[in-house]
Structures are given as structure tokens and as C-alpha cells.
Amino acid sequence: MSVSKTAAAEGGRMGKEGAEAGAEGLALQLGELSELLGYSLKRAQLKIFEDFLRCVAPLQLTPAQFSVLLLLDRNPGRNQTEIASTLGILRPNFVAMLDGLESRDLCARIRSANDRRSHILELTDKGRAVLARAKKLVASKHEARLNELLGPANRAALLAMLTKIAQEF
Amino acid sequence: MSVSKTAAAEGGRMGKEGAEAGAEGLALQLGELSELLGYSLKRAQLKIFEDFLRCVAPLQLTPAQFSVLLLLDRNPGRNQTEIASTLGILRPNFVAMLDGLESRDLCARIRSANDRRSHILELTDKGRAVLARAKKLVASKHEARLNELLGPANRAALLAMLTKIAQEF
DNA sequence: GATAATTGTTATCCACCATATCAAATACCA
DNA sequence: TGGTATTTGATATGGTGGATAACAATTATC
């Protein structure tokens, strides 16, 4: 297997990985690990989520909760199954999540008149307000920092490739 | 570092998201969610790990286990703390993981002569053999499929950006 | 009208992550 | 030298996410 070394060369701004000229133990070599896309993908994802949590900390929202609020705002009149499935959340696990949001008065379950099995989900006024504030924090702090690191064009290219992987892989 | 825009152009081939003209329930709109990098990042990561597991299924290796074997091969003479920390695994959680690998005779803990507290980790012959087979599977099935989807240049650019995020964000 | 399917829910299990703590061994230092 | 602090591997434990089975209420199917 022959792998181009260009990315490895661009990736690090130092010749060797983590060249800490410390006391005794030399830094470990990542080796082929730095060429494994899944490895970088996972580490990048952890960093991104970590930063997201920091940026939106005043609102106490996790990425998953934020995605639910976004989806409820954009898709009124949907029930739990529909919202959960489009987010890749299993119905049983979505119950506790909704309990959390509802107990904070960010959304509400409404018994449907047509189908009394299902609960229509809707944002409360407070939910809409929190979502609006969250959007601003995410845009001004989180995504802005990404744009600063990568540049708008690269950020767009990255998003497009990730979306492609998520959809077609 | 400049990244080609080809991926961004290829990314969206449809105007709206998921236009399924199904029976009754129209598809939900992701809305701003599709612009959230963390969302695509997470979904892409899940897909990649899923495919990795499929490709390397005959060897029964998880991505984390594969990364440990790679690291042991590249860095002989290291102890548990060193290996775990470079992978971002906490020492307590690394114990059970090593138990699994050691019980399958893929690696071994050797009491260090210099420092009798630490366990030097090394691959067994079987571990080296499994690692070699795993590398081939990953290259020929997993990474090859990624190259097919993105193209080598885009794949390299993606890796470079993810590495940058993981290191500098 | 009997049976099947759906919805929200509960219970339960497993993997992963994080912290506190411990005994053994080593490092440090007065 | 001896006493204290630090390090290493390990255990226990709790929290969180993800997955399946099962259930009552409701609706669809035939």
C-alpha cells in the first residue's frame, strides 16, 4: 500500500510529531495512525464537540440538544418518532432526552388530535429564545473559530466532504 | 495550505435536502443543521467507524484496538501509561482493553527491569501477524473505498484539515 | 370484529469515558 | 539515611450514549 505523504507533510508544522525536547522520554511516533482517516476524524470530532460545549456553555446545551431544537424549529407538527429518526436517535433513547428539554420548558409534547398515540413536538417561547441565543453563540464563537483556522473556502470544502461521506459512504 | 474546491462543488447535487416524494409524510428539513460542521463530522465519523468494523470484521478488531496494535508496533519498549496517553485513553480504561488484547495473545505485558512498577508492552508474533492482515484489509477495503468516493487529492486534503483541527483547535 | 402494526415508554444491557483510590515501586530531599 | 511525595498499574464506581425486548394504548388492516 502506497500512501501519499503530502498530507502528513502539511499536517504538522514540525518535522517529527510532538517534538518535546523534555527530560528523558521521547515522544511516541504515530506512524501509520496519522494516515488513518478515521483516527483524525474521531479526534477532530472530539475537539469540535468540546469547543461547541464551551461556546454554548451559558445556555447549557449539548450538540444533540441543539440539533433537536433546530429541527423542531424548522419542522413544526412532527412527532417524536419523526424527529428522533432523522437525527439517528433511537426512540427509546429520545424519551429521556425530551424529558430533559421539556422539564426546562424548552419544548412541549402535545397529544395529537388525529392520532392519539403520538406526541406532536413544539418549541416553547423560551425554547425559541434559547435557540436564537444558541445560534448566535455558535455562529460568533464556534463556527467563527473554525473559519479562522481553516478559512471559509476550506471550511466549505471540509463540510461538503463530510456530508458526502455521511450520505454516500 | 490550499484545498481544491472540487469536493464542495460535487457535494450538493440537489437543491433541497432529501426530496423524497413518498406517500404522506414529507421528509424533514435539516435546515441549519446541514451547515453545522460538528453535525456532519459526527455522522461521517460514525459511518467511517462502521465501515472500518465491517472491513476488518474477520480479525475482530475495533478501531481503538487497531490503533493500539499500530502504536505498539511502531514504538517498542513503551509502558501502558505512554501508549494510553498518546491515544487519549485514560489509564484506568486502558487496563481492560489490554486485558482483551493480551487474552487473545496479541500483545504481552513485560515487567520492566529498570522500573518494576511499569509494564513494557510488546506485540506477540500473533499480534504482528494480525496487525499485518489488518493493515491490508484497511488499505484494500476501507481506505480504498474512501479514495473511490472522494478521490486521492480530496482525501488527502480532508485528512490534512482534520489533523489540523485535531491538533490546533 | 379479530389481528397486525404503530407510538411512546420502561427496563435492561453494553461500550465508553471519567474520577477517586489503592498498593507497590520509585523519586525526591532535608 | 529516612521520611515524604510521585508514579504505575489496577480496582471500583458513576455517568452517558447507544441498542434490544417488551408493554399498554391506539390505530390500521382485512
PDB file of C-alpha atoms (C1' of nucleotides) in Angstrom, chain B residues 42 79-82 91-93 95 99 109 115 117-119, chain D residues 5-14 17-19 28-29:
ATOM      1  CA  LYS B  42     -20.155  13.205  13.869  1.00  0.00           C
ATOM      2  CA  ASN B  79       4.684   1.132  29.024  1.00  0.00           C
ATOM      3  CA  GLN B  80       0.930   1.335  29.459  1.00  0.00           C
ATOM      4  CA  THR B  81       0.859   4.976  30.527  1.00  0.00           C
ATOM      5  CA  GLU B  82       2.781   6.106  27.469  1.00  0.00           C
ATOM      6  CA  ARG B  91      -5.026   4.692  32.257  1.00  0.00           C
ATOM      7  CA  PRO B  92      -7.859   3.022  34.144  1.00  0.00           C
ATOM      8  CA  ASN B  93      -9.787   2.383  30.935  1.00  0.00           C
ATOM      9  CA  VAL B  95      -6.401  -1.854  31.619  1.00  0.00           C
ATOM     10  CA  ASP B  99      -6.656  -7.490  29.108  1.00  0.00           C
ATOM     11  CA  ARG B 109       2.876  -7.042  29.374  1.00  0.00           C
ATOM     12  CA  ASP B 115      11.284   0.315  36.808  1.00  0.00           C
ATOM     13  CA  ARG B 117       6.234  -0.543  38.524  1.00  0.00           C
ATOM     14  CA  SER B 118       5.712  -0.349  34.799  1.00  0.00           C
ATOM     15  CA  HIS B 119       4.719  -2.919  32.218  1.00  0.00           C
TER      16      HIS B 119
ATOM     17  C1'  DA D   5       5.876  12.704  47.564  1.00  0.00           C
ATOM     18  C1'  DT D   6       5.252  10.884  42.981  1.00  0.00           C
ATOM     19  C1'  DT D   7       4.479   7.374  39.577  1.00  0.00           C
ATOM     20  C1'  DT D   8       2.449   2.987  37.734  1.00  0.00           C
ATOM     21  C1'  DG D   9      -0.914  -0.359  37.090  1.00  0.00           C
ATOM     22  C1'  DA D  10      -5.144  -1.636  38.893  1.00  0.00           C
ATOM     23  C1'  DT D  11      -9.937  -1.598  41.024  1.00  0.00           C
ATOM     24  C1'  DA D  12     -14.273   0.316  41.982  1.00  0.00           C
ATOM     25  C1'  DT D  13     -17.681   3.227  40.647  1.00  0.00           C
ATOM     26  C1'  DG D  14     -20.675   6.572  38.290  1.00  0.00           C
ATOM     27  C1'  DG D  17     -24.868   7.047  24.695  1.00  0.00           C
ATOM     28  C1'  DG D  18     -26.433   3.508  22.174  1.00  0.00           C
ATOM     29  C1'  DA D  19     -29.084  -0.934  21.359  1.00  0.00           C
ATOM     30  C1'  DA D  28     -54.585   0.265  10.672  1.00  0.00           C
ATOM     31  C1'  DT D  29     -55.788  -3.809   8.049  1.00  0.00           C
TER      32       DT D  29
END
